[in-house]
Coordinates of C-alpha atoms in Angstrom, one line a residue:
X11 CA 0.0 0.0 0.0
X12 CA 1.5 3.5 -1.0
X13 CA 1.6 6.7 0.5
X14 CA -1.0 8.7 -1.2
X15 CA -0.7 12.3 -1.7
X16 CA -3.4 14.1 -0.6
X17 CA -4.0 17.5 -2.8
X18 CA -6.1 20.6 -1.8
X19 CA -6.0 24.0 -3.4
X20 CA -7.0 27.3 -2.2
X21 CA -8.0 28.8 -4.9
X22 CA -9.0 26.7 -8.2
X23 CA -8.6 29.4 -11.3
X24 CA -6.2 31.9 -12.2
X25 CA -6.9 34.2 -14.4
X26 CA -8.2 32.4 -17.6
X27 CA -6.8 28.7 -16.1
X28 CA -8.8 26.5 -14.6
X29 CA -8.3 23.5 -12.2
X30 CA -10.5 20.3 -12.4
X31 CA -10.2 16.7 -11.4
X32 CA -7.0 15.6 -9.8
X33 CA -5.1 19.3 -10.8
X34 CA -7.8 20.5 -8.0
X35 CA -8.1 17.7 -5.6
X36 CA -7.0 14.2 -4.9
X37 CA -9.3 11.5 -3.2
X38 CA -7.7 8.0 -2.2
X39 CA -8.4 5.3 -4.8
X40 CA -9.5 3.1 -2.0
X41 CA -13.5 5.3 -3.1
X42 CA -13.2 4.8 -6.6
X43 CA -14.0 8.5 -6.9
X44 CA -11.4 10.2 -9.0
X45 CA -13.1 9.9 -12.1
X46 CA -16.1 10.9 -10.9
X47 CA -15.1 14.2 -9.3
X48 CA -13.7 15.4 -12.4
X49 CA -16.8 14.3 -14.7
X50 CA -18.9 16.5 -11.8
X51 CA -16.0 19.5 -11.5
X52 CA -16.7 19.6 -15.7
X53 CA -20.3 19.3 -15.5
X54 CA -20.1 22.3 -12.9
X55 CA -18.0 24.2 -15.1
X56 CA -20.1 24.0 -18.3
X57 CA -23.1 24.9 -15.6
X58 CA -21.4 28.1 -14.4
X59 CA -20.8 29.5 -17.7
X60 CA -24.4 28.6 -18.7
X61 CA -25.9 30.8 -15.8
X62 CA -23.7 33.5 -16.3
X63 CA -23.3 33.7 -20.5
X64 CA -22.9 37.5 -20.4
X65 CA -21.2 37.7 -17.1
X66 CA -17.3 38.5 -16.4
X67 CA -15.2 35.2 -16.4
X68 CA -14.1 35.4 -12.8
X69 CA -17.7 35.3 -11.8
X70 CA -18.4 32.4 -13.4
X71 CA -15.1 30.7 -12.2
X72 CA -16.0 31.2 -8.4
X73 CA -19.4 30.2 -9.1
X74 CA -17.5 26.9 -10.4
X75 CA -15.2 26.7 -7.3
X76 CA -18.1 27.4 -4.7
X77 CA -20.3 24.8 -6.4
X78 CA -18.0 22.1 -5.9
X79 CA -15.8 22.7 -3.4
X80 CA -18.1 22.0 0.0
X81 CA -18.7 18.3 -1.6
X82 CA -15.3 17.5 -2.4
X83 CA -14.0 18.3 0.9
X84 CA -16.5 15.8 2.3
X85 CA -15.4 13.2 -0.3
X86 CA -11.9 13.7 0.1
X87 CA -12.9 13.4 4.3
X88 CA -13.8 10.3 3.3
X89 CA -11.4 9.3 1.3
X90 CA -8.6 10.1 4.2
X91 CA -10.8 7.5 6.2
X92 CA -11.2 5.0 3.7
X93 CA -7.2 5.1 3.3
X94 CA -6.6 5.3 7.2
X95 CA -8.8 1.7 7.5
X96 CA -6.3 0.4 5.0
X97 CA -3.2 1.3 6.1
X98 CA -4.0 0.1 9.9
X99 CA -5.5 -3.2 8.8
X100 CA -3.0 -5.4 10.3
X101 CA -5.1 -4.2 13.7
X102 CA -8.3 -5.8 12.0
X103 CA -6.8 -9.2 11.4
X104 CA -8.2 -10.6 14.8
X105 CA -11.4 -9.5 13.6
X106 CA -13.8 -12.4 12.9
X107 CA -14.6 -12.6 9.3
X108 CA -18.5 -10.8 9.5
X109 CA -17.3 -7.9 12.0
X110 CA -14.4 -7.6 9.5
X111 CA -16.6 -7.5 6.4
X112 CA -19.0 -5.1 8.0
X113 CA -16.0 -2.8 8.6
X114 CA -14.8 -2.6 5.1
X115 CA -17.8 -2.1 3.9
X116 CA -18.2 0.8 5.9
X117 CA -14.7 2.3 6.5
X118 CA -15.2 5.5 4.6
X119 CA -18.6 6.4 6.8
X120 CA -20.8 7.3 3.9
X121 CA -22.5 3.7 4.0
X122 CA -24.3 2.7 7.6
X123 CA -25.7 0.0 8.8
X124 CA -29.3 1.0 7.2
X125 CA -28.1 1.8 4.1
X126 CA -26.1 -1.8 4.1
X127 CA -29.2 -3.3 5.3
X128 CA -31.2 -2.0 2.1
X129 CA -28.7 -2.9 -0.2
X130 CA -27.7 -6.4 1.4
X131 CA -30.3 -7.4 4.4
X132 CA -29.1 -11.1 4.2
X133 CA -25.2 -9.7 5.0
X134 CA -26.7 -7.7 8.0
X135 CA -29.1 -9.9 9.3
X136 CA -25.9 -12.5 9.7
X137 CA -23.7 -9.3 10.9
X138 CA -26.9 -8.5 13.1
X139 CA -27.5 -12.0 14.3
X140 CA -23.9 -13.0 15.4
X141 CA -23.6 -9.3 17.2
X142 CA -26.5 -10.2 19.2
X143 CA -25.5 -13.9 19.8
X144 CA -22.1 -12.7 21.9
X145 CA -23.7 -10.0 23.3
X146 CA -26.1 -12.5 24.9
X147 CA -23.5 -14.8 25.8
X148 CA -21.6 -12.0 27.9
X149 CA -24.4 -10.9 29.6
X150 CA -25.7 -14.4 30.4
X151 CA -28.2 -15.3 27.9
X152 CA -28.7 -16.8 24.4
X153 CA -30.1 -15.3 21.4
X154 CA -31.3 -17.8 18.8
X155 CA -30.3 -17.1 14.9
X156 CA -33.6 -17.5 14.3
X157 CA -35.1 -14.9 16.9
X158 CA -34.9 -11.8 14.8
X159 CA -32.4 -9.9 17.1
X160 CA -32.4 -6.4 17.6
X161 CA -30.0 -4.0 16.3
X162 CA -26.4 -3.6 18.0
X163 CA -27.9 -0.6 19.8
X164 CA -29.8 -2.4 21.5
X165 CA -27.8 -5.1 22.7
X166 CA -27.0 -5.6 26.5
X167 CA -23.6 -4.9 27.8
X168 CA -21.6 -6.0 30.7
X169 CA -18.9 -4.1 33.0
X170 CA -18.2 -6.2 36.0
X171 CA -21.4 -6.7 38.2
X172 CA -23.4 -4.2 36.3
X173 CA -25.8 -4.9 33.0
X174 CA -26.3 -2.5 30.7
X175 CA -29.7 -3.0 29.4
X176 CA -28.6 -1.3 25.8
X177 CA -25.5 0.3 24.2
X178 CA -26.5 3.9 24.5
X179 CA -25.1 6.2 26.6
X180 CA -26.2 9.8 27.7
X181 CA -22.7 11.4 28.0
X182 CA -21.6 13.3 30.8
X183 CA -22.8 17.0 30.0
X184 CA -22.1 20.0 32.5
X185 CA -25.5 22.1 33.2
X186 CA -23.3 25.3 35.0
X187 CA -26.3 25.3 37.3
X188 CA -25.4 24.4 40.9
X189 CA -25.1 26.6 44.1
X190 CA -21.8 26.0 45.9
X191 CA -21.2 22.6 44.4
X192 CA -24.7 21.2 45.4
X193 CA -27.0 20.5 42.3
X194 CA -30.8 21.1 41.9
X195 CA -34.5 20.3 40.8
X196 CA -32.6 21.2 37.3
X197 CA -30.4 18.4 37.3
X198 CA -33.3 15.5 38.7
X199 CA -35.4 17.1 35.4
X200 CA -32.3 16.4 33.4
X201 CA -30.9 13.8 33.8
X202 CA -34.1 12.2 35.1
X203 CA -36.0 12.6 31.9
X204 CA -33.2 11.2 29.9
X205 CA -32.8 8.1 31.8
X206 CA -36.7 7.5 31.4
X207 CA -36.0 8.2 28.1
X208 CA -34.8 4.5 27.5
X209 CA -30.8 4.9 27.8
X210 CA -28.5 2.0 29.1
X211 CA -26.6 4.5 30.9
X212 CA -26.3 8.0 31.9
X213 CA -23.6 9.8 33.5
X214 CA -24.1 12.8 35.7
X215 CA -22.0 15.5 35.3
X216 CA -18.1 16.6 35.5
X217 CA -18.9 16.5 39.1
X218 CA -15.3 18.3 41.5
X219 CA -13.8 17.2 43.9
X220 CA -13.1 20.3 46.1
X221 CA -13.6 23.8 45.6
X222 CA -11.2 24.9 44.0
X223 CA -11.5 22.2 41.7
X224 CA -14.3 23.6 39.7
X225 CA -14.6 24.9 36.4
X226 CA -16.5 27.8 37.4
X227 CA -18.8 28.6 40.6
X228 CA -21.8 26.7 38.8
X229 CA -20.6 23.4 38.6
X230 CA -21.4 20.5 40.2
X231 CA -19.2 19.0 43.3
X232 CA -19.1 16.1 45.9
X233 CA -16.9 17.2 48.8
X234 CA -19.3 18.3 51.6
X235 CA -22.7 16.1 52.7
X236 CA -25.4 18.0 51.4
X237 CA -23.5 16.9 47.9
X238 CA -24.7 13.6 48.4
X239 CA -27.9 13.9 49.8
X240 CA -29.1 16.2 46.3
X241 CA -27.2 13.3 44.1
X242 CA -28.8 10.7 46.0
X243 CA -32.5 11.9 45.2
X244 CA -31.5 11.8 41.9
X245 CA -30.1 8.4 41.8
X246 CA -33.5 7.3 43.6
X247 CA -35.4 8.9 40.9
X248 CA -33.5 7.1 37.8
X249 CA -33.4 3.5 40.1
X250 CA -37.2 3.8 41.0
X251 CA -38.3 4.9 37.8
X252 CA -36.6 3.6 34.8
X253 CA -34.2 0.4 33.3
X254 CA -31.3 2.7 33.3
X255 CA -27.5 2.4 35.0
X256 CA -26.4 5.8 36.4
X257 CA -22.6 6.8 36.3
X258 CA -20.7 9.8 38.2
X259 CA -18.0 11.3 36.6
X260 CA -15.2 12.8 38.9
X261 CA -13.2 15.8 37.8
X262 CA -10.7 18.2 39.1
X263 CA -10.6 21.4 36.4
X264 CA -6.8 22.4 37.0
X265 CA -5.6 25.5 35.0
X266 CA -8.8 25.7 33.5
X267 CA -10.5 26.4 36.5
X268 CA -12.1 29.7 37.6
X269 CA -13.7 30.4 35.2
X270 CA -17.4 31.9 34.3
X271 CA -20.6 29.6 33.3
X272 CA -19.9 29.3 29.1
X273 CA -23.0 32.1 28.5
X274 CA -21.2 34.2 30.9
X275 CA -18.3 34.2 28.0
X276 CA -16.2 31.5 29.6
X277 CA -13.4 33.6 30.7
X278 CA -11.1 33.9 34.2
X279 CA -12.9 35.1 37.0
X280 CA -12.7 38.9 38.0
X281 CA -14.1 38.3 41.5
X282 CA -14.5 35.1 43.8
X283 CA -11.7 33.1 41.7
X284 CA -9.3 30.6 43.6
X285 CA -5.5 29.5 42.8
X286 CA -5.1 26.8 40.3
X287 CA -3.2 23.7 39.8
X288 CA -1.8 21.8 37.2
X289 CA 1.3 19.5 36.2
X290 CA 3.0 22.7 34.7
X291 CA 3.2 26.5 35.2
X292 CA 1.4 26.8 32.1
X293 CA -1.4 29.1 31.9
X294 CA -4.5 27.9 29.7
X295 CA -4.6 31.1 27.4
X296 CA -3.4 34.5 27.0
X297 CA -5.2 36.7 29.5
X298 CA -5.4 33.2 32.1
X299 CA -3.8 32.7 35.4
X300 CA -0.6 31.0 36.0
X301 CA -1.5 28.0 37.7
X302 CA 1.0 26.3 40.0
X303 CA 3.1 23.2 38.8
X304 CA 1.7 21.0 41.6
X305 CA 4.4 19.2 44.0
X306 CA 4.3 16.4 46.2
X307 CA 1.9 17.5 48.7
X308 CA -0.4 19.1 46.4
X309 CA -0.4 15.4 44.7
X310 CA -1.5 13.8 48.5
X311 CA -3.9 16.0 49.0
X312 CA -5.6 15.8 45.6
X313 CA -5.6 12.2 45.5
X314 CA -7.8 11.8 48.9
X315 CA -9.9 14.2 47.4
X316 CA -10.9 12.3 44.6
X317 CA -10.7 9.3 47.1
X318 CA -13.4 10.9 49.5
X319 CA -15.5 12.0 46.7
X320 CA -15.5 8.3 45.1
X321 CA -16.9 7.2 48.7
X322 CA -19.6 9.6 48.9
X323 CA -20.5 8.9 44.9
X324 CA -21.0 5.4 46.4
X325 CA -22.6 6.3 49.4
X326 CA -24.7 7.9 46.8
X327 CA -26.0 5.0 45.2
X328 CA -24.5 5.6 42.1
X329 CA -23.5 2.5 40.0
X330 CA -20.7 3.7 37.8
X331 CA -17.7 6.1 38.4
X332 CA -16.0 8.3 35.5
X333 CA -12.4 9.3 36.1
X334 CA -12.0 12.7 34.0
X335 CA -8.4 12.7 32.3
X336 CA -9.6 14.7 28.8
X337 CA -10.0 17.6 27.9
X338 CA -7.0 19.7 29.2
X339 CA -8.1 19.2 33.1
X340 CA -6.0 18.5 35.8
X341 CA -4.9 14.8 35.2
X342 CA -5.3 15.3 31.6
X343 CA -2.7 17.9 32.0
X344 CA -0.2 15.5 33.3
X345 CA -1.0 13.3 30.7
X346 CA -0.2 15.4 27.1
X347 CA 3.1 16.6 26.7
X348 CA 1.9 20.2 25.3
X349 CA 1.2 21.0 28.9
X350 CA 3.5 18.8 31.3
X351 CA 6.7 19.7 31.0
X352 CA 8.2 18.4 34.4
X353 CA 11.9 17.3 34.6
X354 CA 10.5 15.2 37.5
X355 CA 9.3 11.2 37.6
X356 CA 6.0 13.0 36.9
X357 CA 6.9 14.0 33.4
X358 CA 9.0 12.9 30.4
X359 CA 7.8 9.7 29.0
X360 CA 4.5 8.5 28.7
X361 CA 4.7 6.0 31.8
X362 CA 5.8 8.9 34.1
X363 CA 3.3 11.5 32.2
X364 CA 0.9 8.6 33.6
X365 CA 2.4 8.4 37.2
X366 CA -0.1 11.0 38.6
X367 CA -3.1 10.0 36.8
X368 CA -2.5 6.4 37.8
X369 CA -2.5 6.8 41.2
X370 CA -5.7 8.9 41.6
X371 CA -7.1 5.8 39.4
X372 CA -5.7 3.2 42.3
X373 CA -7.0 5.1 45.0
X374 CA -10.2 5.2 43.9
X375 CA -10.3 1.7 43.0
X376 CA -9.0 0.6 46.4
X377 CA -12.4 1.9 47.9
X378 CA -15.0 1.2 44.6
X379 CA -16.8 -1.8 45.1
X380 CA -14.8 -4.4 43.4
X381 CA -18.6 -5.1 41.7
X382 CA -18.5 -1.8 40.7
X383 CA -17.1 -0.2 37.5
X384 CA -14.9 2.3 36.9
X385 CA -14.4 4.0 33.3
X386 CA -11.7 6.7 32.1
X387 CA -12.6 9.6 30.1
X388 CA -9.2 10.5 27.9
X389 CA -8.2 13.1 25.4
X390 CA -6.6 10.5 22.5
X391 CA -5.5 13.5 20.1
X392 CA -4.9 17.3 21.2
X393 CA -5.6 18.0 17.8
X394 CA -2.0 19.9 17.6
X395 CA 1.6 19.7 17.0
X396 CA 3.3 17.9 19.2
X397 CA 0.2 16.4 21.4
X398 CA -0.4 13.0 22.3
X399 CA 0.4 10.7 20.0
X400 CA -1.1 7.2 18.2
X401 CA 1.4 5.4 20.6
X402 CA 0.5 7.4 23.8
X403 CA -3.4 6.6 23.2
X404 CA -2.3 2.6 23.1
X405 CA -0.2 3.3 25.7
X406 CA -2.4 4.7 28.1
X407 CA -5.3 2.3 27.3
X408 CA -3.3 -0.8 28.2
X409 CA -1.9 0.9 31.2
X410 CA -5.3 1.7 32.3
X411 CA -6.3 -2.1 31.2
X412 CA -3.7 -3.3 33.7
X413 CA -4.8 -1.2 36.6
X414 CA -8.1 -2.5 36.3
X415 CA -10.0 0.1 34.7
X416 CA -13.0 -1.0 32.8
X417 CA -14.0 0.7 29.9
X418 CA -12.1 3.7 28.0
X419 CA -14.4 6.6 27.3
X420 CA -12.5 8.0 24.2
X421 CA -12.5 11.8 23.4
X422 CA -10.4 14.2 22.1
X423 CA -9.0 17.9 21.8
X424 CA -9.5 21.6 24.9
X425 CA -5.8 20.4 25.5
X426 CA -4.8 23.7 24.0
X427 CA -6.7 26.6 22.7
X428 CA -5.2 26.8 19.1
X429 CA -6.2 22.8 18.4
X430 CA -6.8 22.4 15.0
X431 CA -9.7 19.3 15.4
X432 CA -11.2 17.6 11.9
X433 CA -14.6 18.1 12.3
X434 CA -17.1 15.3 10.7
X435 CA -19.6 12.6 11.6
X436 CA -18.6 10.5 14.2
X437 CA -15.0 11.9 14.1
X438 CA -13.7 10.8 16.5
X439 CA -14.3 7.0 16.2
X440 CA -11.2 6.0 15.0
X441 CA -9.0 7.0 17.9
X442 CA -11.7 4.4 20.1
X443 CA -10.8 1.7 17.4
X444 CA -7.5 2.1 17.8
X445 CA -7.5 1.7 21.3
X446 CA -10.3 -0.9 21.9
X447 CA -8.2 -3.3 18.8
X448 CA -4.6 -2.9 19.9
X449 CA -5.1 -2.2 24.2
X450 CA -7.7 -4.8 24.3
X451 CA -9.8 -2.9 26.5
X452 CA -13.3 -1.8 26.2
X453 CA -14.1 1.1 24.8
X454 CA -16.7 4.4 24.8
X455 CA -16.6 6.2 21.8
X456 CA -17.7 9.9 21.5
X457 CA -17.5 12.8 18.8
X458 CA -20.9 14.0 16.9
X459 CA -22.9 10.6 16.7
X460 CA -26.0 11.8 15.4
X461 CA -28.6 9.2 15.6
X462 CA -29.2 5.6 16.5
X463 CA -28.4 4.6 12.8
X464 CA -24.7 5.6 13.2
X465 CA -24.5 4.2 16.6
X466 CA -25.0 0.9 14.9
X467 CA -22.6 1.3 12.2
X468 CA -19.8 1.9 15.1
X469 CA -21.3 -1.3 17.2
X470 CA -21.4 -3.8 14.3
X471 CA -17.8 -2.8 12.6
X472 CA -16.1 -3.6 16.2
X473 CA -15.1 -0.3 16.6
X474 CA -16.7 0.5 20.4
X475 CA -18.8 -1.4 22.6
X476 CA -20.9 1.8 24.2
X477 CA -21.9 4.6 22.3
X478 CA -21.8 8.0 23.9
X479 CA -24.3 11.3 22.9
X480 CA -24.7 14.3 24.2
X481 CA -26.2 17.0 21.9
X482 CA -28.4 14.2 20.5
X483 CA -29.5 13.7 24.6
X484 CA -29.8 17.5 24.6
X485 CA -32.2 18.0 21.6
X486 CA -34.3 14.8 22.4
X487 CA -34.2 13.8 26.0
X488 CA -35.9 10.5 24.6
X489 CA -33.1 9.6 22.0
X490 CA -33.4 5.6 22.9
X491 CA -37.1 5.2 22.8
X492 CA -37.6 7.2 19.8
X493 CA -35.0 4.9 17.9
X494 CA -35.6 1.9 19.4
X495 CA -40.0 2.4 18.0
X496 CA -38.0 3.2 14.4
X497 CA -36.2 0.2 14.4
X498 CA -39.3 -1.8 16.1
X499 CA -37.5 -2.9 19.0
X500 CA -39.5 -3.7 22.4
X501 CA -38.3 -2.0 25.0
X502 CA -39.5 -0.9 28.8
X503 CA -42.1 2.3 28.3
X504 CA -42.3 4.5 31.7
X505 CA -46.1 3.5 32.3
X506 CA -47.2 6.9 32.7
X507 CA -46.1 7.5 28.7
X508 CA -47.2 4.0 27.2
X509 CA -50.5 6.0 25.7
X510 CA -48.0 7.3 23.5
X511 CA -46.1 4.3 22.7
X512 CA -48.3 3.3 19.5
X513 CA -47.7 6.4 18.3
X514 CA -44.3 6.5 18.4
X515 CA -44.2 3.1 16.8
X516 CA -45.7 3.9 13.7
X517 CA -43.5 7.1 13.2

């Protein structure tokens, strides 16, 4: 397989010359597609000049390039895919041979498991079949090949002593709306409509684990009692009330801390701010605080804090924890080398970038119900120069793998603020493959999954086992039910809403 060159222009005429085809753009071979885009870039051309016959020529040439450019950036997108899935197939090999199929097929993203299914059902019926025959197997039943099996989606899934009663997964999504670290009636509405709304598992918050550990003075905490007793009520509402798992996430912001709510323009504190903490002196932006490179007893102290919060998370009731190491946060800042640049045994390589991160993960596990599981959130790209690499996501999966972490919930990017992140469907997928194939661990994948059809694309190629959405949860509190009535899966109805059920079926 050969390196392909991938070409882009800025501008596609000059003058009286004109670019078209491969001159203009390149798309891997892997699509078949470089024929066609030039065929389309001449029909465009010829189109242009027929709308504007009287008009000046460089007019009608950047009514050419604008007609065609938008599409052929999404082709080549997928091209860059498509030739990605080829050039890390030896990670595929293990693969059996339906998964395997099912990922070529749709390595590029622009086919999904319901547009397979209408062009081959008998290929995804087996693909559907054998998903839901291992899924059952791990959970402790059997599905028959005969049964009609429901979509990957909707699939059960087990971590330790828990059951996932489906494959979707509200993501962890910070509401800003909390008085001194206590959460409200705001946050039993919102996360307690969306675990009635039929998903396998929903995570509160980024919840802090002091003070000075917040984001900003709205988020959420668990450090004093009253902390548990307004996270408790909610756990008792999603236990009492609906099928669905319910997951804490544990954060400590670091030097991106002090801040105001988002809609308050995001932006250092003027008034009421605290000192910050991270693995370097490195402020988060121009116009940020210096925090201060954290030493020894800094480390003690902020490892019993996440400690004493995972205790009161369990006292709780919660199910699940979420260790927080993305997204340019404290333990995330150990972790990328943009931001630690210690010359201790807490920075350097990737084993010592882990050191700190690690041990909060040990301590916490020490005191977690051994029935209990524990996933990591990670940053797998910083989307810059320099960031965490392809071999420091592996790296850090299968470290966490060995400590006995769970499940890798697999993000990406806020390490710095000039990140330069590919935007696209489901972008971020191919960082979870990566780590889920070649760590062997489990693995949450996140990163604009728009709907239920997409979520079973990812399933049934192998490349997560749990499928996280957040804006998706946001617009439609009722995600699962909605897609599980398209599909016509049977699943639990709240009884106070099964008037509607029919209804929803036949839409």
């Amino acid at each position: 397989w050969r390196t392909f060159p991938t070409v882009r222009n800025e501008r596609w005429f000059h003058g009286n010359v004109v670019l078209l085809g491969d001159a203009a753009h390149t798309a891997h071979f892997s699509i078949g597609s470089g024929t066609k885009l030039a065929m389309e870039d001449a029909i465009a051309l010829v189109e242009a000049f027929r709308q504007h016959r009287d008009g000046p020529l460089p007019r009608v040439l950047a009514d050419y390039e604008a007609s065609r450019k938008a599409e052929v950036g999404r082709l080549q997108t997928a091209a860059e895919t498509s030739l990605a899935w080829f050039e890390n197939s030896a990670r595929l090999v293990d693969l059996d041979p339906l998964t395997f199929t099912f990922s070529l097929l749709t390595r590029s993203k622009r086919i999904t498991y319901d547009n397979l299914r209408r062009r081959d059902p008998s290929l995804v019926e087996r693909v559907t079949t054998r998903f839901a025959g291992e899924a059952g197997r791990a959970a402790g039943s059997f599905v028959s090949a005969g049964s009609n099996p429901a979509p990957p989606a909707f699939q059960p899934f087990p971590l330790r002593g828990l059951t996932l009663a489906n494959r979707i997964v509200v993501s962890p999504m910070c509401q800003y709306s909390c008085d001194d670290g206590t959460i409200s009636d705001w946050h039993l509405v919102h996360l307690g409509s969306r675990a009635i709304g039929g998903a396998g598992l929903v995570f509160g918050e980024a919840t802090h684990v002091a003070a000075d550990a917040r984001i900003s003075p709205g988020c959420a905490g668990m450090y004093k009692p009253e902390h548990v007793a307004a996270w408790k009520r909610v756990v008792d509402f999603v236990h009492r009330h609906s099928g669905a798992k319910i997951g804490l996430q544990l954060a400590h912001a670091g030097r991106k801390g002090s801040a105001t709510r988002p809609w308050e323009g995001d932006i250092p504190l003027r008034e009421g701010g605290w000192p910050l903490l991270a693995a370097s002196a490195i402020p988060f932006d121009e116009g940020w605080p210096t925090p201060r490179a954290m030493d020894h007893a800094d480390m003690d102290r902020v490892r019993f804090q996440f400690v004493r919060a995972a205790l009161m998370a369990h006292e709780a009731g919660f199910d699940m924890l979420e260790l927080h190491m993305a997204h340019g946060y404290l333990l995330a800042s150990f972790i990328s080398p943009l931001t630690n640049w210690r010359e201790d045994e807490y920075g350097g390589a990737i084993d010592n970038r882990m050191r700190l991160p690690l041990e909060v993960f040990d301590g916490v596990r020490a005191v977690w119900p051994q029935e209990k599981p524990i996933s990591v959130r990670i940053s797998a790209t910083d989307w810059a120069k320099g960031g965490t690499s392809s071999a420091d996501r592996v790296a850090i999966g299968r470290r966490l793998k060995a400590r006995g972490c769970d499940i890798v919930s697999v993000s990406g990017g806020s390490t710095v603020p000039d990140q330069r992140p590919v935007y696209g469907r489901m972008f971020q997928v191919p960082f979870s493959e990566e780590i889920r194939l070649e760590a062997g661990i489990p693995t949450m994948t996140v990163g604009n999954v728009q709907d239920a059809d997409q979520a079973n694309t990812i399933l049934a190629a192998g490349r997560a086992d749990l499928v996280v959405l957040a804006r998706g949860h946001l617009a439609d509190p009722y995600f699962t039910l909605h897609a599980a009535a398209a599909y016509g899966v049977d699943v639990p109805w709240p009884v106070q809403y099964l008037a509607a059920r029919p209804a929803s079926r036949k839409g």
